[in-house]
Short mmCIF file of C-alpha atoms in Angstrom, two decimals:
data_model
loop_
_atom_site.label_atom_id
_atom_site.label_comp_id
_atom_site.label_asym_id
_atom_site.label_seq_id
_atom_site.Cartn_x
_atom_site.Cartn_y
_atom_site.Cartn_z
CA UNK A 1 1.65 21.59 -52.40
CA UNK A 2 2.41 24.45 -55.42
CA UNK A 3 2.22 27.69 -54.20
CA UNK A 4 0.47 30.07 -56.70
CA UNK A 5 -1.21 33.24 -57.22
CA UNK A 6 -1.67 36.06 -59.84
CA UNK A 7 -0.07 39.29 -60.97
CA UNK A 8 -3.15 41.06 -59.41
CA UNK A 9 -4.05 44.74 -59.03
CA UNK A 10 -1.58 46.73 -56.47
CA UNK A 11 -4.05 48.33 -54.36
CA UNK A 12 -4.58 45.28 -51.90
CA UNK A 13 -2.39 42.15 -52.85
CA UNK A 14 -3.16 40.32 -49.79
CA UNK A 15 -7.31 40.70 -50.66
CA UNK A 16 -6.61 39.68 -53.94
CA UNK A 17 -4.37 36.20 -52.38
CA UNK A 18 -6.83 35.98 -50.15
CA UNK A 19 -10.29 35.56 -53.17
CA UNK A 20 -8.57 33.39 -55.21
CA UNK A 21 -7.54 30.94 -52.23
CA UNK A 22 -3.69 31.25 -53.11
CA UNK A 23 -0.19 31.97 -51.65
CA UNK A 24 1.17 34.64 -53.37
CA UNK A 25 0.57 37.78 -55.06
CA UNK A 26 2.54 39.59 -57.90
CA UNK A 27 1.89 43.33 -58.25
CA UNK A 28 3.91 46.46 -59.41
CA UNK A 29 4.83 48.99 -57.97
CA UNK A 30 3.47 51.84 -60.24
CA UNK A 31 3.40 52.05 -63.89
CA UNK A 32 5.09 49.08 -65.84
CA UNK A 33 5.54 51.88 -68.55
CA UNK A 34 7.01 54.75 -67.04
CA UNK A 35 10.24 55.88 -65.09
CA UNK A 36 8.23 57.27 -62.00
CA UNK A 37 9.65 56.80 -58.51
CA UNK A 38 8.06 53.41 -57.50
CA UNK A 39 5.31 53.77 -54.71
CA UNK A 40 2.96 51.31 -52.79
CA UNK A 41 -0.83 51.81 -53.44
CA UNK A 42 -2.04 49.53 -50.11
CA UNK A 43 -3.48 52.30 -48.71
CA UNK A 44 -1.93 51.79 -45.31
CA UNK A 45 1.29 52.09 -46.76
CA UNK A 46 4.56 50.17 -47.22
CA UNK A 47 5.43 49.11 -43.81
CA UNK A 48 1.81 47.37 -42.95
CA UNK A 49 1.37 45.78 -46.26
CA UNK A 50 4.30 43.42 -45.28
CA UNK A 51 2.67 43.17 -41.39
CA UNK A 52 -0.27 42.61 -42.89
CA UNK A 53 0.91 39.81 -45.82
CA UNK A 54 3.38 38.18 -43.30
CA UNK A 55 -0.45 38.01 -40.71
CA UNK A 56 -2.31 36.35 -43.36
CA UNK A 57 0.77 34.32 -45.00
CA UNK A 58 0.50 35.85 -48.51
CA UNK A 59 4.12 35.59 -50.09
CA UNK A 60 4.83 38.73 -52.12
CA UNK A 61 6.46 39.66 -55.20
CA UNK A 62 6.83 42.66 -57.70
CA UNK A 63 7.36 42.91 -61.01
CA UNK A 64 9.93 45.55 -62.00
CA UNK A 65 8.32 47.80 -65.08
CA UNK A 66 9.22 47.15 -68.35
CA UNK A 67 11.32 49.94 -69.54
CA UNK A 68 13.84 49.24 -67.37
CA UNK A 69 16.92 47.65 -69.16
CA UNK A 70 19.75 47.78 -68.10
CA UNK A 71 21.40 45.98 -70.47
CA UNK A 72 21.13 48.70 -73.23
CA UNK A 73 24.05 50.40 -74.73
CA UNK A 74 22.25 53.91 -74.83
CA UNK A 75 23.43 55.37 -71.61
CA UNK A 76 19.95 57.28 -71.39
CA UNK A 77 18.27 53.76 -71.11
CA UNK A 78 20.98 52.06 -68.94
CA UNK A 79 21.65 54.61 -66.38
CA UNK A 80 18.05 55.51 -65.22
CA UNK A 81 17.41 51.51 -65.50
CA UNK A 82 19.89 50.69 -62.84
CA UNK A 83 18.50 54.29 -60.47
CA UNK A 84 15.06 53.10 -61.02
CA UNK A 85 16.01 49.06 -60.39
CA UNK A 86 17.78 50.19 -57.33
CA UNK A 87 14.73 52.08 -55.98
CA UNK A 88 12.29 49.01 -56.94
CA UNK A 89 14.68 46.82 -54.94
CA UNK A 90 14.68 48.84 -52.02
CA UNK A 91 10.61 49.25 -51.54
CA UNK A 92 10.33 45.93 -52.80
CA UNK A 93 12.52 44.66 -50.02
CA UNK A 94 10.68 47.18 -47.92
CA UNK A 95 7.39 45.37 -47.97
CA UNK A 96 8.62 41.97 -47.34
CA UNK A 97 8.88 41.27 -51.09
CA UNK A 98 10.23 37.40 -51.80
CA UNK A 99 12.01 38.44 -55.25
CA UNK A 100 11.95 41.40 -57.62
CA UNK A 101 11.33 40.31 -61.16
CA UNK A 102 12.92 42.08 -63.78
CA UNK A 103 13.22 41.17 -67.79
CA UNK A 104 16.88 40.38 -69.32
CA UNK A 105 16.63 43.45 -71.73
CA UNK A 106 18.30 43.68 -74.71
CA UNK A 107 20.71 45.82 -76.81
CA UNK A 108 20.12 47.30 -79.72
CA UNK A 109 20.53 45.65 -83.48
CA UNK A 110 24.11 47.48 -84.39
CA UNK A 111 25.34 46.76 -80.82
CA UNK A 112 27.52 43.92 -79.76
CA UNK A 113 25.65 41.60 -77.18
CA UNK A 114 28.81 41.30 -75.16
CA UNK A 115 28.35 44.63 -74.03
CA UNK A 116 24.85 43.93 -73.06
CA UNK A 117 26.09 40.67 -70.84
CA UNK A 118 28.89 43.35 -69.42
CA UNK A 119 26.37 45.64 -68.34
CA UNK A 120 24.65 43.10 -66.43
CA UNK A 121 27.53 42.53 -64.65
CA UNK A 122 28.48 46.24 -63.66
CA UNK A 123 24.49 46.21 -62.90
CA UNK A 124 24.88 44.17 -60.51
CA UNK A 125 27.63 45.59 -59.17
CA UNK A 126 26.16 49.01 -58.65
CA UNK A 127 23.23 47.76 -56.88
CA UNK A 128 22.48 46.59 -52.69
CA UNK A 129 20.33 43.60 -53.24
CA UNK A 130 18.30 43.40 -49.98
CA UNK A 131 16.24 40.72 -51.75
CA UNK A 132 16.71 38.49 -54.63
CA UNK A 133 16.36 39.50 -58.58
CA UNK A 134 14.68 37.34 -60.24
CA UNK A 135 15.65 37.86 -64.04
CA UNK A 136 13.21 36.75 -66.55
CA UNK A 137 13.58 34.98 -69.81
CA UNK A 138 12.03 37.38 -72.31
CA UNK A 139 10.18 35.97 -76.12
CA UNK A 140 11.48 37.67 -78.63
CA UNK A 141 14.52 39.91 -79.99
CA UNK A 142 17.66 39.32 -81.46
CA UNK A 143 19.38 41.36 -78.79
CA UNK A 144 18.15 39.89 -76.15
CA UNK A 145 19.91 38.94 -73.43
CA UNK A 146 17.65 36.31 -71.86
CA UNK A 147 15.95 34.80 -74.89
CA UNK A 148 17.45 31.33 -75.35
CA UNK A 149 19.17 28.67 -73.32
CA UNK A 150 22.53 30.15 -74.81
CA UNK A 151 22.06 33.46 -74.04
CA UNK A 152 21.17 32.58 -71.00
CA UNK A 153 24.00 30.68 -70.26
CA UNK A 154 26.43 33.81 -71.27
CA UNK A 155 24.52 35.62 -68.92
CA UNK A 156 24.81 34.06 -65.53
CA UNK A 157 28.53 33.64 -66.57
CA UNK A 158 28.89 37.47 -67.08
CA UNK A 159 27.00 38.28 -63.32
CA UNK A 160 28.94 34.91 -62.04
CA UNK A 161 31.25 36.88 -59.77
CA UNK A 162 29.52 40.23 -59.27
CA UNK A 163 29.84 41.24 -55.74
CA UNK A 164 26.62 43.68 -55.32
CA UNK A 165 27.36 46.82 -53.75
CA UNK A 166 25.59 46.26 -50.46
CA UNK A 167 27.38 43.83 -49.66
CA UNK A 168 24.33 41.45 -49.53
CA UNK A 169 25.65 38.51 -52.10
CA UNK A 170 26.01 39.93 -55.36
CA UNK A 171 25.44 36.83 -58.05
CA UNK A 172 24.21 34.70 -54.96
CA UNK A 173 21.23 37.44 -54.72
CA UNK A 174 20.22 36.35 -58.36
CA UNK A 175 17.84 33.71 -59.02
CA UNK A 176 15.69 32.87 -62.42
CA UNK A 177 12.06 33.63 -63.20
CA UNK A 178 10.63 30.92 -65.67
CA UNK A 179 7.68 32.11 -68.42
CA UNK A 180 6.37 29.25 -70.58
CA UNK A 181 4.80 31.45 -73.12
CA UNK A 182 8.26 33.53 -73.39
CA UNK A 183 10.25 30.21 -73.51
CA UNK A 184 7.66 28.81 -76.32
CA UNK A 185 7.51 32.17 -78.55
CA UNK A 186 11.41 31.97 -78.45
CA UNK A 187 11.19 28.23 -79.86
CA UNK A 188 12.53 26.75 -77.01
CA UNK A 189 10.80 23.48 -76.26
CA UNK A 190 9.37 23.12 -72.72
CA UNK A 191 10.04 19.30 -72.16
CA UNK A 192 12.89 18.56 -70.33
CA UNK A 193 13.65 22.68 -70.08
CA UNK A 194 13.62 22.51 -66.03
CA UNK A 195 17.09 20.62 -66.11
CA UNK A 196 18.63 22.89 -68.61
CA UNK A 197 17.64 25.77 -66.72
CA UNK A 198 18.92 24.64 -63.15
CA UNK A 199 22.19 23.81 -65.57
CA UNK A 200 22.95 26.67 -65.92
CA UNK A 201 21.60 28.86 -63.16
CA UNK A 202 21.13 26.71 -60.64
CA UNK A 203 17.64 27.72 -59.18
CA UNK A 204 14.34 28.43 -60.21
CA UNK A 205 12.72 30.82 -58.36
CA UNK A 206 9.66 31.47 -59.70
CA UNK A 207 7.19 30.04 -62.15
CA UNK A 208 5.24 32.48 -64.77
CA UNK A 209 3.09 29.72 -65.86
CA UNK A 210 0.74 31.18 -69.04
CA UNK A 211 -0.29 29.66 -72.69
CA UNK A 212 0.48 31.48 -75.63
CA UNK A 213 -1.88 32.96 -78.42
CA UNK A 214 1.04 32.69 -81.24
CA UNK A 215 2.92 29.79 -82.65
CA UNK A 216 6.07 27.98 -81.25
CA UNK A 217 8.98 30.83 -82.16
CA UNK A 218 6.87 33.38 -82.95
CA UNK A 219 8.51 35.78 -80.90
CA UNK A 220 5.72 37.14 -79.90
CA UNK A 221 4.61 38.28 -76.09
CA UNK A 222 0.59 37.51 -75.43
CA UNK A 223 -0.24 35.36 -72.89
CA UNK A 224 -3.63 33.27 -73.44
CA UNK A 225 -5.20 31.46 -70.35
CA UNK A 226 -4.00 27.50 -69.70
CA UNK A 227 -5.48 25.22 -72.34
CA UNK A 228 -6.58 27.81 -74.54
CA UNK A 229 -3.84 28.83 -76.24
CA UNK A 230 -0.73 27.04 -78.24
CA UNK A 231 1.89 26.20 -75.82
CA UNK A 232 2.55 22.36 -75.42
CA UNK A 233 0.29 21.35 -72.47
CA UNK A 234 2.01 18.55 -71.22
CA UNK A 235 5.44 20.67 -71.49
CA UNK A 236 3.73 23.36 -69.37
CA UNK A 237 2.59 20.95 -66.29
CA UNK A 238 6.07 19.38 -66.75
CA UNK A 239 7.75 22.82 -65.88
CA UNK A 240 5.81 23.61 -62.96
CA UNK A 241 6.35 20.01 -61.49
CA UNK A 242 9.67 19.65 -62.13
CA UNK A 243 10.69 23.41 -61.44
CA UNK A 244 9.57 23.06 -57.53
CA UNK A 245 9.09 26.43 -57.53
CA UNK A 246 5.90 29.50 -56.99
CA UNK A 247 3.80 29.88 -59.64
CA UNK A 248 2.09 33.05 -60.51
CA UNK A 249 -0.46 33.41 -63.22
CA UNK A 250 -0.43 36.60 -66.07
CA UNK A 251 -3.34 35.36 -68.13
CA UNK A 252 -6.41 37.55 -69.26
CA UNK A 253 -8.22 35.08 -66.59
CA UNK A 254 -5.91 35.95 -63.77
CA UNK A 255 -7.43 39.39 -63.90
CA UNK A 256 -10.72 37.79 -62.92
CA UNK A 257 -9.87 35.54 -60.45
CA UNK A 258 -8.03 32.55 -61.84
CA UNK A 259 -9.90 29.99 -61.05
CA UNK A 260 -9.81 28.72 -65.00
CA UNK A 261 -6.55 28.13 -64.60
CA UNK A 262 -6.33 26.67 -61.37
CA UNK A 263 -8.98 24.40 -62.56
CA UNK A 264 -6.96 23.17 -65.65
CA UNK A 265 -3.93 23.14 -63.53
CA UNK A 266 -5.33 20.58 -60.56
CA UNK A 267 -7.06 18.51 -63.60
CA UNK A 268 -3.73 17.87 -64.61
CA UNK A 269 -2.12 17.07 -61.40
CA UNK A 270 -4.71 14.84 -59.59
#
C-alpha cells in the first residue's frame, strides 16, 4: 500500500492525517517566506506532537521555507540559509520528523554554478543531520542547482563525500524529494524518470505528486490538482509506482481534503 497525505495546515498535522484517511502529513514550521526562528504551532508543543503522531501512526514531514538557499553566492543569502536550515533540522528532528525537505536553490545569473554545487557541499558539512534532507528538484531557473537530470547528477557528486558535522552520516543523511509538476515545467519527461533518478542518487524518498497548470518546460511553479492540469498522466502514476516511495499532495485540492486526488489516484491503480 502507498503511503500519502497532504502538505496540510501546521496547527494539528495528525487531525489533518487523520480526515483525509492517510499516513502522513507535510507541514512547515512557520512562514515559508520569512527567516523567523522555526516554531511548532500544535498547541501542545513540540515534544507531544511526535507522542502524539507516533500514537496514531501519522508519519511526519516538514517542508523547509523557501528562502532558504544555500546554494547562493551572496553570503547574506547563504549564511542565514545554512543557520536557519540547521535550526529547521533540529525541531524537525525534534518532533519525530521522517525527512526535512528543502529546494536545491540556485545561484545567481553572473555566478558560476560550480560554486553553487560547492556550497552544497560545505552545507552539508556545517550541518548535524539528526534526520534526513530531502532535497527537492525545483522547475525553473538557469541557476538552479536541482533543475535537470544533469544538474542533478553534479550535485549528489559535489555532497558525495560530505561528512556532516554531527557526525550523523553526512551524504548518507541525504535522500531525494521527487515533484512531477517541477520535473514537467523543467521539460524533463516523467516516463522512465524513476530509474534515472535512483541512477544517480540512489533513493527516493519522497513523492510530491501534483499536475501542472503550464506547459511541458515552461518553467513555471503552479501546481493544479491530478487530472486537471497538463502533466502526462500516465507518466505521473508511473512515478509514484515505480518510485516506492510516500506521497504527499500540494494541490489547491489538498487544502480541502484531497479526496479528488486520491480518487483519481486509486482509479488509476485498481
Amino acid at each position: 500500500m502507498i503511503e500519502f497525505g497532504a502538505h496540510v495546515d501546521a496547527a494539528d498535522p495528525v487531525a489533518e492525517a487523520r480526515s483525509r484517511g492517510a499516513q502522513l502529513s507535510q507541514f512547515f514550521l512557520g512562514d515559508p517566506q520569512g527567516w523567523k526562528t522555526p516554531a511548532v504551532a500544535y498547541a501542545a508543543g513540540p515534544d507531544a506532537l511526535r507522542a502524539d503522531a507516533e500514537a496514531a501512526g501519522v508519519g511526519l514531514f516538514v517542508h523547509a521555507p523557501y528562502v532558504l538557499n544555500v546554494a547562493s553566492t551572496n553570503n547574506r543569502v547563504r549564511i542565514p540559509s545554512r543557520k536557519l536550515l540547521q535550526q529547521q533540522v533540529s525541531l524537525a528532528a525534534r518532533i519525530g520528523a521522517r525527512g526535512l525537505v528543502v529546494h536545491g536553490g540556485h545561484v545567481g545569473s553572473d555566478a558560476d554554478v560550480d560554486a553553487g554545487f560547492d556550497n552544497w557541499r560545505k552545507c552539508i558539512e556545517g550541518l548535524d543531520l539528526a534526520l534526513p534532507l530531502l532535497i527537492e528538484n525545483t522547475a525553473g531557473g538557469t541557476g538552479a542547482m536541482a533543475r535537470t537530470l544533469e544538474r542533478i547528477d553534479r550535485l549528489w557528486s559535489a555532497v558525495a563525500g560530505a561528512v556532516d558535522a554531527g557526525g550523523s552520516g553526512g551524504s548518507g543523511q541525504v535522500g531525494f524529494c521527487l515533484d512531477t509538476c517541477h520535473f514537467h515545467a523543467a521539460g524533463v519527461p516523467l516516463d522512465g524518470l524513476v530509474d534515472k533518478v535512483l541512477a544517480i542518487t540512489g533513493r527516493i524518498d519522497l513523492v510530491h505528486a501534483n499536475d501542472s497548470r503550464d506547459e511541458f518546460g515552461s518553467g513555471a511553479d503552479r501546481h493544479a490538482d491530478l487530472g486537471t492540469g497538463l502533466v502526462d498522466a500516465d507518466g505521473l502514476v508511473q512515478v509514484i509506482v515505480e518510485a516506492r516511495a510516500p506521497v504527499v499532495f500540494e494541490t489547491p485540492g489538498a487544502k480541502q481534503g484531497s479526496s479528488a486526488d486520491v480518487a483519481w489516484l486509486a482509479a488509476r491503480l485498481g
